Tab-separated table of N, CA, C and O and ligand atoms in Angstrom:
chain	number	residue	atom	x	y	z
A	1	MET	N	14.146	-27.103	-45.927
A	1	MET	CA	13.579	-27.598	-44.835
A	1	MET	C	14.022	-25.761	-44.040
A	1	MET	O	14.826	-24.944	-44.331
A	2	LYS	N	12.023	-24.824	-44.040
A	2	LYS	CA	12.535	-23.853	-43.199
A	2	LYS	C	12.337	-23.661	-41.914
A	2	LYS	O	12.832	-24.479	-41.468
A	3	LYS	N	13.090	-22.203	-41.787
A	3	LYS	CA	14.234	-22.641	-40.929
A	3	LYS	C	13.666	-20.809	-39.724
A	3	LYS	O	13.166	-19.881	-40.386
A	4	MET	N	13.834	-21.141	-38.699
A	4	MET	CA	13.111	-19.408	-38.026
A	4	MET	C	13.952	-19.055	-37.582
A	4	MET	O	15.086	-19.649	-37.081
A	5	ILE	N	13.617	-17.977	-37.424
A	5	ILE	CA	15.172	-16.438	-37.327
A	5	ILE	C	14.575	-15.939	-36.292
A	5	ILE	O	15.261	-15.789	-35.333
A	6	ALA	N	13.272	-15.552	-35.364
A	6	ALA	CA	12.968	-15.018	-34.435
A	6	ALA	C	11.143	-15.387	-34.706
A	6	ALA	O	10.952	-15.321	-35.596
A	7	LYS	N	11.251	-14.915	-33.134
A	7	LYS	CA	9.608	-15.394	-33.299
A	7	LYS	C	8.614	-14.067	-33.321
A	7	LYS	O	7.387	-14.074	-34.383
A	8	ASN	N	9.210	-12.898	-33.351
A	8	ASN	CA	8.251	-11.592	-33.313
A	8	ASN	C	8.518	-11.308	-35.163
A	8	ASN	O	9.740	-11.868	-35.844
A	9	PRO	N	7.893	-10.584	-35.819
A	9	PRO	CA	8.031	-9.855	-37.476
A	9	PRO	C	9.366	-8.655	-37.356
A	9	PRO	O	9.300	-8.140	-36.292
A	10	VAL	N	9.537	-8.751	-38.658
A	10	VAL	CA	10.400	-7.106	-38.886
A	10	VAL	C	10.113	-6.576	-39.682
A	10	VAL	O	9.180	-6.396	-41.014
A	11	GLU	N	9.780	-4.684	-39.564
A	11	GLU	CA	8.937	-3.680	-40.049
A	11	GLU	C	10.822	-3.761	-40.835
A	11	GLU	O	11.543	-4.097	-41.141
A	12	PHE	N	9.787	-4.021	-42.620
A	12	PHE	CA	10.843	-3.345	-43.629
A	12	PHE	C	10.143	-2.454	-44.903
A	12	PHE	O	9.114	-2.068	-44.742
A	13	LYS	N	10.783	-1.679	-45.225
A	13	LYS	CA	10.585	-0.131	-45.684
A	13	LYS	C	10.466	-0.264	-47.074
A	13	LYS	O	12.050	-0.277	-47.195
A	14	MET	N	9.341	-0.817	-47.476
A	14	MET	CA	9.905	-0.390	-49.211
A	14	MET	C	9.664	0.918	-49.949
A	14	MET	O	9.039	1.938	-49.090
A	15	LYS	N	10.529	0.770	-50.642
A	15	LYS	CA	9.880	2.492	-51.573
A	15	LYS	C	9.750	1.644	-53.530
A	15	LYS	O	9.828	0.742	-54.020
A	16	ALA	N	8.912	2.970	-53.770
A	16	ALA	CA	7.613	3.006	-54.423
A	16	ALA	C	8.262	2.704	-55.538
A	16	ALA	O	9.773	3.158	-55.974
A	17	ASN	N	7.845	1.960	-56.931
A	17	ASN	CA	8.675	1.502	-58.287
A	17	ASN	C	10.052	0.319	-57.982
A	17	ASN	O	10.919	0.438	-59.177
A	18	ASN	N	10.186	-0.710	-56.552
A	18	ASN	CA	11.767	-0.929	-56.354
A	18	ASN	C	10.811	-2.567	-56.276
A	18	ASN	O	9.890	-3.018	-55.301
A	19	LEU	N	11.499	-3.608	-56.949
A	19	LEU	CA	11.352	-5.027	-56.670
A	19	LEU	C	12.095	-6.014	-55.673
A	19	LEU	O	13.046	-5.055	-55.893
A	20	TYR	N	11.751	-6.422	-55.145
A	20	TYR	CA	11.904	-6.664	-53.876
A	20	TYR	C	11.383	-8.382	-53.744
A	20	TYR	O	11.323	-8.748	-54.007
A	21	ALA	N	12.987	-9.170	-53.754
A	21	ALA	CA	12.099	-10.451	-53.241
A	21	ALA	C	12.708	-10.626	-51.790
A	21	ALA	O	14.145	-11.657	-51.202
A	22	PHE	N	12.063	-11.035	-51.883
A	22	PHE	CA	11.777	-11.257	-50.117
A	22	PHE	C	11.940	-13.322	-49.488
A	22	PHE	O	11.397	-13.817	-50.648
A	23	CYS	N	12.569	-13.073	-48.808
A	23	CYS	CA	13.494	-15.065	-48.505
A	23	CYS	C	11.649	-15.267	-47.083
A	23	CYS	O	11.317	-15.142	-46.972
A	24	THR	N	11.421	-16.480	-48.070
A	24	THR	CA	10.309	-17.355	-47.225
A	24	THR	C	10.975	-18.538	-46.779
A	24	THR	O	10.136	-19.315	-45.674
A	25	CYS	N	12.072	-19.086	-46.521
A	25	CYS	CA	12.989	-19.905	-45.837
A	25	CYS	C	13.604	-19.541	-44.506
A	25	CYS	O	13.845	-20.769	-43.948
A	26	GLY	N	13.591	-18.943	-44.764
A	26	GLY	CA	14.671	-18.515	-43.390
A	26	GLY	C	16.023	-18.387	-43.605
A	26	GLY	O	16.803	-18.147	-42.242
A	27	HIS	N	16.510	-18.975	-44.314
A	27	HIS	CA	18.110	-19.118	-44.617
A	27	HIS	C	18.679	-18.403	-44.893
A	27	HIS	O	20.427	-18.038	-44.897
A	28	SER	N	18.910	-17.651	-45.545
A	28	SER	CA	18.847	-16.052	-45.794
A	28	SER	C	20.014	-15.411	-45.084
A	28	SER	O	19.409	-14.904	-44.561
A	29	ASP	N	21.360	-15.341	-45.556
A	29	ASP	CA	21.670	-13.522	-44.757
A	29	ASP	C	21.545	-12.417	-44.744
A	29	ASP	O	22.260	-11.608	-43.674
A	30	LYS	N	20.685	-12.143	-45.595
A	30	LYS	CA	19.889	-10.700	-45.690
A	30	LYS	C	19.145	-10.765	-45.087
A	30	LYS	O	17.936	-9.643	-46.789
A	31	HIS	N	18.120	-11.176	-44.772
A	31	HIS	CA	16.727	-11.900	-43.924
A	31	HIS	C	16.524	-9.552	-43.521
A	31	HIS	O	17.441	-9.396	-43.131
A	32	PRO	N	15.511	-9.421	-44.533
A	32	PRO	CA	13.961	-10.662	-44.788
A	32	PRO	C	14.537	-10.785	-46.528
A	32	PRO	O	13.201	-10.886	-46.881
A	33	LEU	N	15.300	-10.150	-46.823
A	33	LEU	CA	15.343	-10.294	-48.112
A	33	LEU	C	16.270	-11.791	-48.745
A	33	LEU	O	17.089	-11.666	-48.558
A	34	CYS	N	15.988	-12.368	-49.638
A	34	CYS	CA	16.573	-13.842	-50.539
A	34	CYS	C	17.875	-13.049	-50.526
A	34	CYS	O	18.071	-12.358	-51.433
A	35	ASP	N	18.786	-14.453	-50.395
A	35	ASP	CA	19.904	-14.186	-50.975
A	35	ASP	C	21.036	-15.621	-52.343
A	35	ASP	O	21.495	-15.705	-51.968
A	36	GLY	N	19.803	-16.534	-51.952
A	36	GLY	CA	19.742	-17.172	-53.097
A	36	GLY	C	20.109	-18.388	-51.936
A	36	GLY	O	20.064	-19.764	-51.930
A	37	SER	N	19.950	-18.839	-50.331
A	37	SER	CA	20.508	-19.945	-49.746
A	37	SER	C	19.416	-20.844	-50.353
A	37	SER	O	19.855	-22.081	-49.683
A	38	HIS	N	17.975	-20.510	-50.389
A	38	HIS	CA	17.336	-21.363	-50.216
A	38	HIS	C	17.727	-22.377	-51.451
A	38	HIS	O	17.152	-24.322	-51.343
A	39	LYS	N	18.292	-22.875	-52.463
A	39	LYS	CA	18.875	-23.419	-53.355
A	39	LYS	C	19.236	-24.793	-52.949
A	39	LYS	O	19.297	-26.254	-53.415
A	40	VAL	N	19.827	-24.363	-52.071
A	40	VAL	CA	20.895	-25.347	-51.284
A	40	VAL	C	20.269	-25.336	-50.175
A	40	VAL	O	20.143	-26.920	-49.328
A	41	ASP	N	19.966	-25.065	-49.435
A	41	ASP	CA	19.130	-24.975	-47.593
A	41	ASP	C	17.374	-25.603	-48.017
A	41	ASP	O	17.378	-26.371	-46.679
A	42	ALA	N	17.143	-24.629	-48.642
A	42	ALA	CA	15.290	-25.113	-48.625
A	42	ALA	C	15.765	-25.528	-49.835
A	42	ALA	O	14.523	-24.553	-50.253
A	43	PRO	N	15.628	-26.600	-50.838
A	43	PRO	CA	15.197	-25.965	-52.158
A	43	PRO	C	13.678	-26.257	-52.588
A	43	PRO	O	13.065	-25.831	-53.494
A	44	GLU	N	12.858	-26.385	-51.602
A	44	GLU	CA	11.694	-26.752	-51.569
A	44	GLU	C	10.486	-25.767	-51.392
A	44	GLU	O	9.676	-25.101	-52.323
A	45	CYS	N	11.522	-23.768	-50.983
A	45	CYS	CA	11.203	-22.935	-50.978
A	45	CYS	C	11.474	-22.098	-51.919
A	45	CYS	O	12.330	-22.224	-53.429
A	46	LYS	N	10.834	-20.868	-52.164
A	46	LYS	CA	11.655	-19.987	-53.248
A	46	LYS	C	11.342	-18.499	-52.933
A	46	LYS	O	9.879	-18.523	-51.680
A	47	SER	N	12.247	-17.426	-53.255
A	47	SER	CA	11.787	-15.688	-52.976
A	47	SER	C	10.371	-15.593	-53.509
A	47	SER	O	9.780	-16.025	-54.591
A	48	HIS	N	9.931	-14.760	-52.310
A	48	HIS	CA	8.746	-14.533	-53.275
A	48	HIS	C	8.712	-12.602	-53.778
A	48	HIS	O	9.181	-11.896	-52.453
A	49	LYS	N	8.557	-12.158	-54.959
A	49	LYS	CA	8.527	-11.667	-55.424
A	49	LYS	C	7.572	-10.636	-54.971
A	49	LYS	O	6.284	-10.709	-55.496
A	50	VAL	N	8.081	-8.992	-54.401
A	50	VAL	CA	6.958	-8.329	-54.659
A	50	VAL	C	7.597	-7.076	-54.824
A	50	VAL	O	8.703	-6.747	-54.905
A	51	MET	N	6.551	-5.809	-55.954
A	51	MET	CA	6.804	-4.789	-56.411
A	51	MET	C	5.941	-3.911	-55.715
A	51	MET	O	4.780	-3.895	-56.317
A	52	ALA	N	6.456	-2.384	-55.392
A	52	ALA	CA	6.188	-1.602	-54.441
A	52	ALA	C	5.707	-0.977	-55.073
A	52	ALA	O	6.031	-0.541	-56.010
A	53	GLU	N	4.236	0.035	-55.076
A	53	GLU	CA	3.940	0.440	-55.861
A	53	GLU	C	3.647	1.686	-55.293
A	53	GLU	O	3.551	3.024	-55.966
A	54	GLU	N	4.082	1.915	-53.733
A	54	GLU	CA	4.235	3.309	-52.913
A	54	GLU	C	5.058	3.197	-52.398
A	54	GLU	O	5.700	2.108	-51.745
A	55	ASP	N	5.652	4.099	-51.269
A	55	ASP	CA	6.614	4.163	-50.132
A	55	ASP	C	5.857	3.433	-49.089
A	55	ASP	O	4.670	3.802	-49.169
A	56	LYS	N	6.016	2.477	-48.458
A	56	LYS	CA	5.368	1.394	-47.311
A	56	LYS	C	6.147	0.544	-46.231
A	56	LYS	O	6.817	0.067	-47.175
A	57	SER	N	5.522	0.388	-45.238
A	57	SER	CA	6.220	-0.054	-44.387
A	57	SER	C	5.251	-1.757	-44.229
A	57	SER	O	4.413	-1.724	-43.966
A	58	VAL	N	5.939	-2.905	-44.573
A	58	VAL	CA	5.192	-3.801	-44.028
A	58	VAL	C	6.576	-4.728	-42.226
A	58	VAL	O	7.149	-4.691	-42.721
A	59	TRP	N	5.497	-5.664	-42.647
A	59	TRP	CA	6.270	-6.957	-41.309
A	59	TRP	C	6.574	-8.144	-42.102
A	59	TRP	O	5.085	-8.468	-41.783
A	60	ILE	N	7.190	-8.448	-41.569
A	60	ILE	CA	7.778	-9.733	-42.513
A	60	ILE	C	8.179	-10.511	-41.346
A	60	ILE	O	8.570	-10.500	-40.018
A	61	CYS	N	7.121	-11.849	-41.534
A	61	CYS	CA	7.145	-13.187	-40.977
A	61	CYS	C	8.872	-13.531	-40.721
A	61	CYS	O	9.539	-13.524	-41.429
A	62	GLN	N	9.496	-14.162	-39.329
A	62	GLN	CA	10.141	-14.291	-38.886
A	62	GLN	C	11.134	-15.680	-38.579
A	62	GLN	O	11.286	-16.188	-38.287
A	63	CYS	N	9.323	-15.943	-37.991
A	63	CYS	CA	8.694	-17.426	-37.110
A	63	CYS	C	8.237	-18.543	-38.551
A	63	CYS	O	8.592	-19.784	-37.778
A	64	SER	N	8.463	-18.735	-39.346
A	64	SER	CA	8.150	-19.266	-40.687
A	64	SER	C	6.651	-20.178	-40.956
A	64	SER	O	6.545	-21.252	-41.076
A	65	GLU	N	5.987	-19.510	-39.559
A	65	GLU	CA	4.582	-20.115	-39.178
A	65	GLU	C	3.155	-19.309	-40.364
A	65	GLU	O	2.301	-19.783	-39.777
A	66	SER	N	3.512	-18.098	-40.571
A	66	SER	CA	2.739	-17.506	-41.227
A	66	SER	C	1.948	-18.142	-42.710
A	66	SER	O	2.594	-18.579	-43.980
A	67	LYS	N	0.659	-17.914	-42.834
A	67	LYS	CA	0.228	-18.262	-43.883
A	67	LYS	C	0.157	-17.341	-45.186
A	67	LYS	O	-0.502	-17.651	-46.226
A	68	ASN	N	0.748	-16.231	-44.940
A	68	ASN	CA	1.037	-15.374	-46.043
A	68	ASN	C	2.230	-14.716	-46.409
A	68	ASN	O	2.122	-14.176	-46.186
A	69	SER	N	2.858	-15.917	-46.124
A	69	SER	CA	4.417	-15.317	-46.256
A	69	SER	C	4.949	-15.276	-47.411
A	69	SER	O	4.388	-15.414	-48.618
A	70	PRO	N	5.777	-13.922	-47.454
A	70	PRO	CA	7.087	-13.108	-46.034
A	70	PRO	C	5.760	-12.724	-45.153
A	70	PRO	O	6.608	-12.034	-44.419
A	71	PHE	N	4.924	-11.860	-45.309
A	71	PHE	CA	4.212	-10.377	-44.419
A	71	PHE	C	3.378	-11.782	-43.254
A	71	PHE	O	3.042	-13.153	-43.488
A	72	CYS	N	3.687	-11.006	-42.103
A	72	CYS	CA	3.186	-12.160	-41.094
A	72	CYS	C	1.479	-11.563	-40.876
A	72	CYS	O	1.087	-10.567	-41.774
A	73	ASP	N	1.236	-12.670	-40.526
A	73	ASP	CA	-0.499	-12.691	-40.600
A	73	ASP	C	-0.600	-13.109	-38.873
A	73	ASP	O	-1.771	-13.311	-38.528
A	74	GLY	N	0.073	-13.098	-38.167
A	74	GLY	CA	-0.117	-12.863	-36.735
A	74	GLY	C	0.329	-14.497	-36.509
A	74	GLY	O	0.104	-14.769	-35.144
A	75	ALA	N	0.682	-15.130	-36.912
A	75	ALA	CA	1.180	-16.101	-36.379
A	75	ALA	C	1.968	-16.645	-35.306
A	75	ALA	O	1.479	-18.290	-33.693
A	76	HIS	N	2.397	-15.784	-35.240
A	76	HIS	CA	3.554	-16.132	-34.423
A	76	HIS	C	3.129	-16.312	-32.668
A	76	HIS	O	4.059	-16.515	-31.556
A	77	LYS	N	2.357	-14.920	-32.694
A	77	LYS	CA	1.713	-15.300	-31.630
A	77	LYS	C	0.891	-16.853	-30.446
A	77	LYS	O	0.782	-16.983	-29.667
A	78	GLU	N	0.756	-17.444	-31.425
A	78	GLU	CA	0.388	-19.085	-31.656
A	78	GLU	C	1.472	-19.826	-31.239
A	78	GLU	O	1.896	-20.862	-30.735
A	79	CYS	N	2.778	-19.488	-31.881
A	79	CYS	CA	4.359	-20.232	-31.233
A	79	CYS	C	4.580	-20.087	-30.160
A	79	CYS	O	4.335	-19.769	-28.991
B	1	LIG	S1	17.593	-17.688	-49.419
B	1	LIG	FE1	15.700	-17.674	-48.806
B	1	LIG	S2	13.977	-17.848	-50.179
B	1	LIG	FE2	15.966	-17.314	-50.627
């Protein structure tokens, strides 16, 4: 089962040509990155892998309500 970490999103700086596995379940101790905890705590979830094409900042959902997980879509404003 997904878990809320915080209401507001967190900024994450991605570096070009790096592959990131973002947590979508909220159970990772390395949030916003996946640490494999979903295999036990939320087996219906899996990480969302993103290859960064350029250096950029993204906003990562922490409320577990985003329809564009792992990225924030503003759903926390309705929480
Ligand atoms: S620990 Fe949350 S998706 Fe892997």
